[in-house]
Amino acid sequence: SAVISQKPSRDICQRGTSLTIQCQVDSQVTMMFWYRQQPGQSLTLIATANQGSEATYESGFVIDKFPISRPNLTFSTLTVSNMSPEDSSIYLCSVGEDPLYNEQFFGPGTRLTVL
Amino acid sequence: GENVEQHPSTLSVQEGDSAVIKCTYSDSASNYFPWYKQELGKRPQLIIDIRSNVGEKKDQRIAVTLNKTAKHFSLHITETQPEDSAVYFCAANRDDKIIFGKGTRLHILP
């Protein structure tokens, strides 16, 4: 399976600022997704990052808060905007290599703490 | 949309015994059911999956069963070992996405 990296691995940010998280894959993949995992909780899908078009957001997540880019088939970014302490979480990207089979593999995650 | 329920939320088993985690799903169109293992501080790892055209799949000590009629699927771990301690998530697909259950924290007792 693809090798997935994320930057930064962790960060501590001040309220009201923004952080951009990068997800890099070592091969071209069809699908890329962004998830949030709050402490002790399950994984919640934020959005599907579509190459060459706007991301598709899940209910409860909006583009102004979580803008996403996907300029090519190996890279995506998620920005957490105007952060508050409630945004403290782990953010994970995942990739799917075949839309027919839905297998997804996760990046190592970015641990975000907002003060 | 798809809703995935997972039970129990916590499970403790004696080392060497078996562990069973159960999930139900709501969308009859779902046809792919993966299981992920997440160790503390690590990313979720896909450990096994099953598609709706089969009823059971096994990989060494891990097996999954699927009952499409009842819309439930289960993870079975036999001869549990300390390294099986982790949080396990079941999931079901919805279009090209997957929806996760809330997770089961598995403790293997010495």
XYZ file of N, CA and C in Angstrom:
675
model
N 0.837 -1.191 0.000
C 0.000 0.000 0.000
C 0.882 1.255 0.000
N 0.257 2.396 -0.284
C 0.980 3.641 -0.393
C 1.581 4.073 0.933
N 2.692 4.802 0.851
C 3.303 5.401 2.041
C 2.753 6.815 2.172
N 2.187 7.124 3.322
C 1.493 8.392 3.548
C 2.199 9.143 4.665
N 2.489 10.409 4.431
C 3.103 11.235 5.473
C 2.263 12.482 5.686
N 2.353 12.998 6.886
C 1.637 14.228 7.242
C 2.590 15.194 7.940
N 2.390 16.480 7.653
C 3.145 17.516 8.344
C 2.192 18.608 8.799
N 2.342 19.187 9.981
C 3.263 18.722 11.021
C 2.697 17.498 11.737
N 3.524 16.842 12.523
C 3.022 15.705 13.290
C 2.233 16.179 14.499
N 2.601 17.340 15.009
C 1.864 17.947 16.109
C 2.117 19.445 16.128
N 1.200 20.178 16.725
C 1.389 21.614 16.866
C 0.519 22.125 18.005
N 0.994 23.205 18.606
C 0.230 23.917 19.627
C -0.008 25.319 19.087
N -1.265 25.712 19.001
C -1.618 26.963 18.338
C -2.451 27.842 19.264
N -2.443 29.114 18.971
C -3.233 30.064 19.726
C -4.621 30.192 19.116
N -5.560 30.439 19.966
C -6.934 30.688 19.538
C -6.971 31.788 18.480
N -7.789 31.602 17.458
C -7.969 32.608 16.419
C -7.021 32.488 15.234
N -6.012 31.660 15.371
C -5.068 31.473 14.263
C -5.516 30.305 13.391
N -4.754 30.060 12.314
C -5.063 28.971 11.387
C -3.841 28.075 11.232
N -4.084 26.823 10.950
C -3.009 25.859 10.724
C -3.318 25.065 9.472
N -2.312 24.912 8.623
C -2.462 24.082 7.428
C -1.697 22.789 7.605
N -2.386 21.686 7.396
C -1.829 20.342 7.525
C -1.643 19.769 6.125
N -0.478 19.184 5.904
C -0.184 18.609 4.599
C -0.234 17.092 4.646
N -0.703 16.502 3.575
C -0.727 15.054 3.413
C -0.065 14.722 2.079
N 0.973 13.897 2.156
C 1.744 13.542 0.965
C 1.736 12.028 0.804
N 1.489 11.565 -0.416
C 1.475 10.125 -0.709
C 2.574 9.836 -1.723
N 3.189 8.657 -1.606
C 4.319 8.355 -2.487
C 3.890 7.794 -3.840
N 2.591 7.708 -4.086
C 2.094 7.257 -5.378
C 0.755 7.934 -5.654
N 0.349 7.939 -6.884
C -0.917 8.568 -7.218
C -2.076 7.735 -6.678
N -3.018 8.413 -6.055
C -4.183 7.736 -5.494
C -5.444 8.422 -6.000
N -6.483 7.642 -6.110
C -7.734 8.181 -6.629
C -8.414 9.073 -5.608
N -8.483 8.599 -4.373
C -9.277 9.294 -3.362
C -8.427 9.690 -2.168
N -8.702 10.864 -1.646
C -8.082 11.302 -0.406
C -9.183 11.872 0.485
N -9.074 11.564 1.763
C -10.086 11.985 2.721
C -9.403 12.632 3.919
N -10.148 13.477 4.599
C -9.683 14.059 5.854
C -10.656 13.696 6.970
N -10.085 13.233 8.098
C -10.858 12.830 9.267
C -10.416 13.628 10.488
N -11.297 13.707 11.437
C -10.976 14.231 12.764
C -11.228 13.140 13.786
N -10.311 13.033 14.730
C -10.485 12.082 15.826
C -10.248 12.813 17.130
N -11.308 13.096 17.828
C -11.205 13.761 19.118
C -10.760 12.754 20.165
N -10.167 13.226 21.258
C -9.565 12.309 22.233
C -10.529 11.220 22.691
N -10.122 9.975 22.554
C -10.932 8.856 23.001
C -12.150 8.566 22.149
N -12.219 9.191 20.982
C -13.411 9.046 20.145
C -13.098 8.314 18.846
N -14.143 8.130 18.073
C -14.003 7.475 16.782
C -13.536 8.472 15.719
N -13.478 8.003 14.498
C -13.055 8.844 13.381
C -14.277 9.434 12.703
N -14.235 10.748 12.509
C -15.330 11.448 11.853
C -14.826 12.031 10.541
N -15.495 11.711 9.468
C -15.096 12.205 8.157
C -15.429 13.685 8.042
N -14.409 14.479 7.701
C -14.622 15.909 7.467
C -15.040 16.135 6.022
N -14.233 15.609 5.097
C -14.498 15.875 3.684
C -13.692 14.937 2.800
N -14.151 14.828 1.575
C -13.422 14.140 0.509
C -12.688 15.196 -0.298
N -11.396 15.010 -0.448
C -10.591 15.967 -1.214
C -10.587 15.536 -2.669
N -11.180 16.314 -3.527
C -11.315 15.974 -4.938
C -10.230 16.689 -5.736
N -9.535 15.933 -6.550
C -8.475 16.519 -7.351
C -9.068 17.387 -8.440
N -8.671 18.657 -8.474
C -9.110 19.572 -9.513
C -10.477 20.182 -9.308
N -11.098 19.900 -8.183
C -12.403 20.519 -7.908
C -12.564 20.712 -6.408
N -13.646 21.349 -6.031
C -13.864 21.653 -4.621
C -14.093 20.371 -3.814
N -13.677 20.407 -2.567
C -13.881 19.259 -1.696
C -15.362 19.063 -1.405
N -15.715 17.839 -1.059
C -17.094 17.500 -0.688
C -17.149 17.334 0.817
N -17.886 18.192 1.490
C -17.910 18.232 2.955
C -19.071 17.419 3.512
N -18.816 16.808 4.675
C -19.847 16.079 5.389
C -20.666 17.063 6.234
N -21.818 16.576 6.631
C -22.704 17.401 7.446
C -21.971 17.862 8.699
N -22.071 19.152 8.972
C -21.442 19.702 10.162
C -20.083 20.317 9.909
N -19.562 20.172 8.712
C -18.263 20.740 8.357
C -18.442 21.652 7.155
N -17.791 22.828 7.217
C -17.959 23.808 6.135
C -16.620 24.266 5.610
N -16.646 24.714 4.376
C -15.416 25.098 3.680
C -14.721 26.277 4.345
N -15.477 27.217 4.889
C -14.854 28.394 5.503
C -14.012 28.008 6.710
N -14.422 26.981 7.399
C -13.713 26.531 8.606
C -12.584 25.556 8.255
N -12.823 24.702 7.279
C -11.871 23.653 6.905
C -11.594 23.673 5.397
N -10.973 24.731 4.890
C -10.654 24.723 3.463
C -9.662 23.618 3.122
N -9.883 22.987 1.988
C -9.077 21.842 1.559
C -8.601 22.089 0.139
N -7.358 21.738 -0.101
C -6.840 21.773 -1.474
C -6.380 20.381 -1.872
N -6.448 20.121 -3.165
C -5.878 18.889 -3.696
C -5.402 19.189 -5.109
N -4.188 19.701 -5.200
C -3.703 20.145 -6.513
C -3.316 19.008 -7.451
N -3.037 17.826 -6.902
C -2.660 16.690 -7.751
C -3.037 15.387 -7.056
N -2.627 14.260 -7.624
C -3.072 12.952 -7.127
C -2.215 12.418 -5.989
N -1.240 13.213 -5.519
C -0.390 12.739 -4.437
C -0.360 13.668 -3.224
N -1.101 14.764 -3.249
C -0.944 15.786 -2.208
C -2.272 16.458 -1.905
N -2.479 16.747 -0.616
C -3.652 17.500 -0.200
C -3.304 18.289 1.055
N -4.010 19.380 1.261
C -3.881 20.137 2.506
C -5.248 20.370 3.116
N -5.254 20.408 4.441
C -6.430 20.773 5.225
C -6.023 21.949 6.091
N -6.788 23.028 6.049
C -6.559 24.163 6.931
C -7.644 24.197 7.987
N -7.230 24.353 9.222
C -8.180 24.566 10.311
C -8.137 26.058 10.604
N -9.223 26.748 10.328
C -9.240 28.207 10.362
C -9.833 28.747 11.657
N -9.358 29.921 12.032
C -9.922 30.629 13.186
C -10.146 29.656 14.349
N -9.059 29.046 14.790
C -9.158 27.925 15.726
C -9.649 28.330 17.113
N -10.346 27.398 17.729
C -10.770 27.514 19.124
C -10.333 26.239 19.836
N -10.342 26.217 21.165
C -9.941 25.000 21.896
C -10.735 23.760 21.475
N -11.961 23.941 21.007
C -12.776 22.792 20.569
C -12.208 22.114 19.320
N -11.295 22.780 18.636
C -10.663 22.185 17.451
C -9.482 21.286 17.828
N -9.138 21.246 19.098
C -8.055 20.369 19.532
C -8.439 18.931 19.240
N -7.611 18.270 18.471
C -7.986 16.952 17.975
C -6.806 16.368 17.210
N -6.972 15.135 16.770
C -6.040 14.560 15.804
C -6.706 14.611 14.441
N -5.968 15.111 13.463
C -6.477 15.190 12.098
C -5.703 14.188 11.246
N -6.444 13.341 10.558
C -5.820 12.284 9.763
C -6.272 12.363 8.316
N -5.332 12.177 7.414
C -5.732 11.971 6.033
C -5.743 10.471 5.755
N -6.552 10.092 4.814
C -6.539 8.700 4.369
C -6.603 8.686 2.848
N -6.152 7.587 2.280
C -6.176 7.465 0.834
C -6.856 6.173 0.438
N -7.546 6.234 -0.688
C -8.152 5.048 -1.275
C -7.632 4.911 -2.681
N -7.228 3.696 -2.997
C -6.581 3.497 -4.284
C -7.543 2.969 -5.333
N -8.706 2.514 -4.893
C -9.649 1.958 -5.845
C -11.059 2.265 -5.379
N -11.799 3.131 -6.074
C -13.148 3.501 -5.603
C -14.112 2.338 -5.568
N -13.807 1.240 -6.254
C -14.706 0.092 -6.237
C -14.547 -0.716 -4.959
N -13.400 -0.618 -4.320
C -13.149 -1.505 -3.199
C -13.075 -0.801 -1.857
N -13.055 0.530 -1.849
C -13.193 1.312 -0.618
C -12.094 1.128 0.406
N -11.061 0.335 0.131
C -9.988 0.198 1.116
C -9.363 1.566 1.353
N -9.191 1.911 2.612
C -8.555 3.178 2.931
C -7.403 2.940 3.880
N -6.333 3.724 3.683
C -5.145 3.640 4.514
C -4.853 5.034 5.058
N -4.473 5.055 6.328
C -4.362 6.324 7.023
C -2.933 6.836 7.126
N -2.816 8.156 7.095
C -1.579 8.798 7.455
C -1.375 8.746 8.963
N -0.217 9.198 9.435
C 0.111 9.090 10.862
C -0.641 10.079 11.738
N -1.275 11.066 11.150
C -2.065 12.012 11.926
C -1.285 13.248 12.342
N -2.028 14.306 12.626
C -1.492 15.557 13.159
C -2.239 15.869 14.446
N -1.488 15.929 15.536
C -2.105 16.222 16.843
C -2.089 17.718 17.055
N -3.277 18.309 17.103
C -3.422 19.759 17.235
C -3.963 20.110 18.609
N -3.283 21.016 19.279
C -3.747 21.557 20.553
C -3.930 23.053 20.383
N -5.121 23.538 20.728
C -5.420 24.970 20.611
C -5.587 25.541 22.019
N -4.801 26.562 22.315
C -4.839 27.161 23.665
C -5.759 28.376 23.706
N -28.654 8.112 5.676
C -27.257 7.711 5.505
C -26.898 6.534 6.381
N -25.713 6.041 6.200
C -25.249 4.867 6.925
C -25.030 5.200 8.403
N -25.452 4.257 9.275
C -25.204 4.361 10.703
C -24.602 3.033 11.159
N -23.477 3.087 11.845
C -22.796 1.874 12.289
C -22.756 1.872 13.809
N -23.338 0.828 14.398
C -23.345 0.659 15.846
C -22.367 -0.444 16.213
N -21.600 -0.232 17.294
C -20.559 -1.193 17.670
C -20.672 -1.507 19.151
N -20.524 -2.803 19.493
C -20.616 -3.247 20.887
C -19.631 -4.401 21.137
N -19.058 -4.503 22.336
C -19.199 -3.545 23.433
C -18.234 -2.376 23.253
N -18.329 -1.381 24.107
C -17.398 -0.260 24.033
C -16.069 -0.620 24.686
N -16.134 -1.527 25.658
C -14.917 -2.006 26.322
C -15.031 -3.509 26.502
N -13.934 -4.211 26.330
C -13.935 -5.664 26.453
C -12.626 -6.097 27.079
N -12.725 -6.898 28.140
C -11.531 -7.446 28.781
C -11.594 -8.961 28.690
N -10.528 -9.548 28.172
C -10.474 -11.009 28.072
C -9.133 -11.491 28.576
N -9.160 -12.713 29.096
C -7.935 -13.334 29.581
C -7.062 -13.717 28.387
N -5.785 -13.525 28.536
C -4.852 -13.917 27.478
C -5.082 -15.389 27.110
N -5.186 -15.629 25.810
C -5.426 -16.991 25.335
C -6.891 -17.263 25.022
N -7.785 -16.465 25.611
C -9.210 -16.625 25.318
C -9.558 -15.898 24.018
N -10.816 -16.032 23.611
C -11.281 -15.381 22.378
C -11.998 -14.081 22.694
N -11.979 -13.176 21.733
C -12.696 -11.904 21.846
C -13.614 -11.753 20.635
N -14.812 -11.245 20.890
C -15.770 -11.020 19.807
C -16.309 -9.601 19.904
N -16.285 -8.891 18.818
C -16.810 -7.534 18.732
C -17.882 -7.526 17.646
N -19.016 -6.906 17.957
C -20.154 -6.965 17.041
C -20.555 -5.581 16.544
N -20.982 -5.527 15.290
C -21.427 -4.267 14.687
C -22.692 -4.500 13.869
N -23.507 -3.460 13.824
C -24.667 -3.472 12.946
C -24.593 -2.239 12.050
N -25.216 -2.349 10.897
C -25.248 -1.219 9.982
C -26.674 -1.028 9.494
N -26.949 0.135 8.934
C -28.333 0.468 8.594
C -28.611 0.474 7.098
N -27.604 0.749 6.286
C -27.825 0.938 4.849
C -27.651 -0.391 4.109
N -28.722 -0.896 3.545
C -28.657 -2.178 2.852
C -27.787 -2.116 1.598
N -27.439 -0.912 1.144
C -26.571 -0.774 -0.026
C -25.095 -0.961 0.325
N -24.757 -0.954 1.611
C -23.361 -1.140 2.007
C -22.889 -2.524 1.593
N -21.677 -2.582 1.031
C -21.166 -3.875 0.572
C -19.706 -4.113 0.940
N -19.159 -3.263 1.802
C -17.757 -3.398 2.189
C -17.635 -3.055 3.668
N -16.989 -3.954 4.440
C -16.965 -3.826 5.896
C -15.541 -4.067 6.404
N -14.799 -2.985 6.620
C -13.432 -3.150 7.115
C -13.366 -3.077 8.639
N -12.297 -3.618 9.181
C -11.988 -3.494 10.602
C -10.600 -2.874 10.748
N -10.516 -1.899 11.648
C -9.261 -1.218 11.897
C -8.843 -1.429 13.347
N -7.540 -1.525 13.534
C -6.956 -1.614 14.878
C -6.144 -0.359 15.109
N -6.349 0.282 16.247
C -5.601 1.489 16.554
C -4.932 1.339 17.916
N -3.628 1.245 17.900
C -2.862 1.226 19.142
C -2.662 2.655 19.621
N -2.368 2.785 20.878
C -2.274 4.103 21.503
C -1.232 4.972 20.791
N -1.687 6.152 20.346
C -0.771 7.077 19.699
C -0.427 6.750 18.265
N -1.068 5.711 17.727
C -0.752 5.297 16.358
C -1.939 5.547 15.418
N -1.677 5.393 14.142
C -2.750 5.538 13.165
C -3.610 4.272 13.127
N -4.869 4.358 12.689
C -5.674 3.146 12.489
C -5.063 2.295 11.372
N -5.015 0.988 11.636
C -4.456 0.052 10.663
C -5.557 -0.899 10.225
N -5.711 -1.054 8.917
C -6.667 -2.017 8.379
C -6.164 -3.428 8.660
N -6.963 -4.217 9.381
C -6.503 -5.560 9.738
C -7.233 -6.645 8.960
N -8.452 -6.399 8.592
C -9.194 -7.369 7.804
C -10.441 -6.679 7.271
N -10.950 -7.166 6.161
C -12.196 -6.618 5.637
C -12.997 -7.725 4.969
N -14.262 -7.463 4.752
C -15.124 -8.449 4.122
C -16.081 -7.733 3.199
N -16.357 -8.387 2.082
C -17.307 -7.812 1.138
C -18.595 -8.620 1.188
N -19.666 -8.016 0.691
C -20.985 -8.599 0.919
C -21.232 -9.881 0.138
N -20.316 -10.251 -0.739
C -20.523 -11.484 -1.492
C -19.980 -12.719 -0.766
N -19.432 -12.515 0.450
C -18.970 -13.653 1.249
C -19.528 -13.534 2.658
N -19.607 -14.662 3.345
C -20.171 -14.649 4.684
C -19.114 -14.683 5.786
N -17.903 -15.123 5.420
C -16.858 -15.243 6.439
C -15.491 -15.122 5.769
N -14.557 -14.563 6.510
C -13.180 -14.450 6.028
C -12.260 -14.607 7.218
N -11.172 -15.327 7.001
C -10.267 -15.606 8.115
C -8.838 -15.272 7.708
N -8.086 -14.764 8.675
C -6.671 -14.481 8.468
C -5.950 -14.794 9.756
N -5.381 -15.964 9.834
C -4.672 -16.460 11.017
C -5.632 -16.423 12.217
N -5.348 -15.617 13.233
C -6.196 -15.637 14.441
C -7.413 -14.731 14.347
N -7.558 -14.041 13.243
C -8.648 -13.075 13.091
C -9.643 -13.589 12.062
N -10.921 -13.428 12.366
C -11.963 -13.792 11.413
C -13.075 -12.770 11.478
N -13.725 -12.562 10.356
C -14.914 -11.707 10.332
C -16.060 -12.499 9.739
N -17.253 -12.275 10.266
C -18.457 -12.885 9.724
C -19.436 -11.781 9.357
N -20.242 -12.022 8.375
C -21.207 -11.046 7.886
C -22.556 -11.718 7.682
N -23.584 -11.112 8.232
C -24.955 -11.557 8.013
C -25.688 -10.406 7.332
N -25.824 -10.476 6.030
C -26.431 -9.385 5.279
C -27.909 -9.212 5.610
N -28.584 -10.321 5.846
C -30.019 -10.238 6.131
C -30.265 -9.452 7.402
N -29.480 -9.754 8.423
C -29.644 -9.081 9.715
C -28.862 -7.783 9.782
N -28.053 -7.503 8.791
C -27.202 -6.308 8.746
C -26.288 -6.261 9.964
N -25.616 -7.364 10.236
C -24.593 -7.289 11.261
C -23.367 -8.086 10.880
N -22.246 -7.670 11.429
C -20.973 -8.306 11.162
C -20.139 -8.291 12.437
N -19.242 -9.247 12.545
C -18.494 -9.441 13.787
C -17.028 -9.711 13.511
N -16.204 -9.329 14.478
C -14.774 -9.620 14.453
C -14.496 -10.629 15.556
N -13.783 -11.690 15.208
C -13.422 -12.725 16.175
C -11.901 -12.803 16.226
N -11.369 -12.701 17.441
C -9.930 -12.874 17.635
C -9.750 -14.069 18.551
N -9.050 -15.080 18.078
C -8.809 -16.269 18.896
C -7.410 -16.223 19.496
N -7.234 -17.011 20.560
C -5.924 -17.128 21.228
C -5.294 -15.744 21.438
N -6.035 -14.879 22.113
C -5.595 -13.494 22.249
C -4.235 -13.399 22.928
N -3.501 -12.369 22.517
C -2.149 -12.114 23.010
C -2.062 -10.671 23.496
N -1.075 -10.347 24.320
C -0.970 -8.966 24.837
C -0.962 -7.914 23.732
N -0.357 -8.221 22.609
C -0.284 -7.225 21.531
C -1.619 -7.001 20.829
N -2.633 -7.767 21.189
C -3.969 -7.517 20.662
C -4.665 -6.370 21.395
N -4.114 -5.938 22.513
C -4.694 -4.809 23.252
C -4.638 -3.559 22.374
N -5.811 -2.966 22.138
C -5.924 -1.814 21.243
C -7.384 -1.405 21.186
N -7.663 -0.362 20.418
C -9.036 -0.006 20.091
C -9.335 -0.522 18.679
N -10.459 -1.202 18.553
C -10.869 -1.759 17.265
C -12.101 -1.014 16.769
N -12.062 -0.629 15.494
C -13.183 0.066 14.866
C -13.735 -0.786 13.732
N -15.038 -0.967 13.723
C -15.673 -1.526 12.538
C -16.134 -0.367 11.659
N -16.424 -0.643 10.420
C -16.871 0.395 9.493
C -17.673 -0.237 8.375
N -18.451 0.594 7.724
C -19.216 0.163 6.554
C -19.132 1.267 5.504
N -19.178 0.855 4.261
C -19.054 1.873 3.221
C -20.380 2.557 2.923
N -20.261 3.766 2.473
C -21.394 4.545 1.954
C -20.856 5.256 0.721
N -21.270 4.789 -0.448
C -20.671 5.257 -1.706
C -19.161 4.997 -1.648
N -18.335 6.003 -1.874
C -16.891 5.770 -1.828
C -16.280 6.159 -0.481
N -17.144 6.336 0.541
C -16.636 6.696 1.857
C -16.827 5.503 2.789
N -16.202 5.558 3.959
C -16.496 4.570 4.989
C -16.899 5.285 6.270
N -17.867 4.719 6.948
C -18.422 5.278 8.172
C -18.025 4.347 9.320
N -17.473 4.927 10.376
C -16.907 4.137 11.456
C -17.877 3.972 12.626
N -17.771 2.835 13.277
C -18.400 2.654 14.576
C -17.625 3.403 15.648
N -18.133 3.390 16.855
C -17.532 4.185 17.925
C -16.296 3.533 18.552
N -16.041 2.306 18.222
C -14.830 1.653 18.703
C -15.042 0.776 19.916
N -14.171 -0.226 20.046
C -14.143 -1.125 21.201
C -12.728 -1.150 21.745
N -12.615 -0.821 23.022
C -11.292 -0.884 23.643
C -11.103 -2.292 24.190
N -10.163 -3.024 23.636
C -9.903 -4.406 24.036
C -8.702 -4.463 24.964
N -8.916 -5.035 26.158
C -7.842 -5.238 27.119
C -7.564 -6.735 27.207
N -6.326 -7.122 27.062
C -5.939 -8.513 27.236
C -5.292 -8.638 28.618
N -5.909 -9.431 29.463
C -5.470 -9.565 30.846
C -4.444 -10.695 30.979
N -3.377 -10.470 31.743
C -2.340 -11.523 31.869
C -2.821 -12.678 32.723
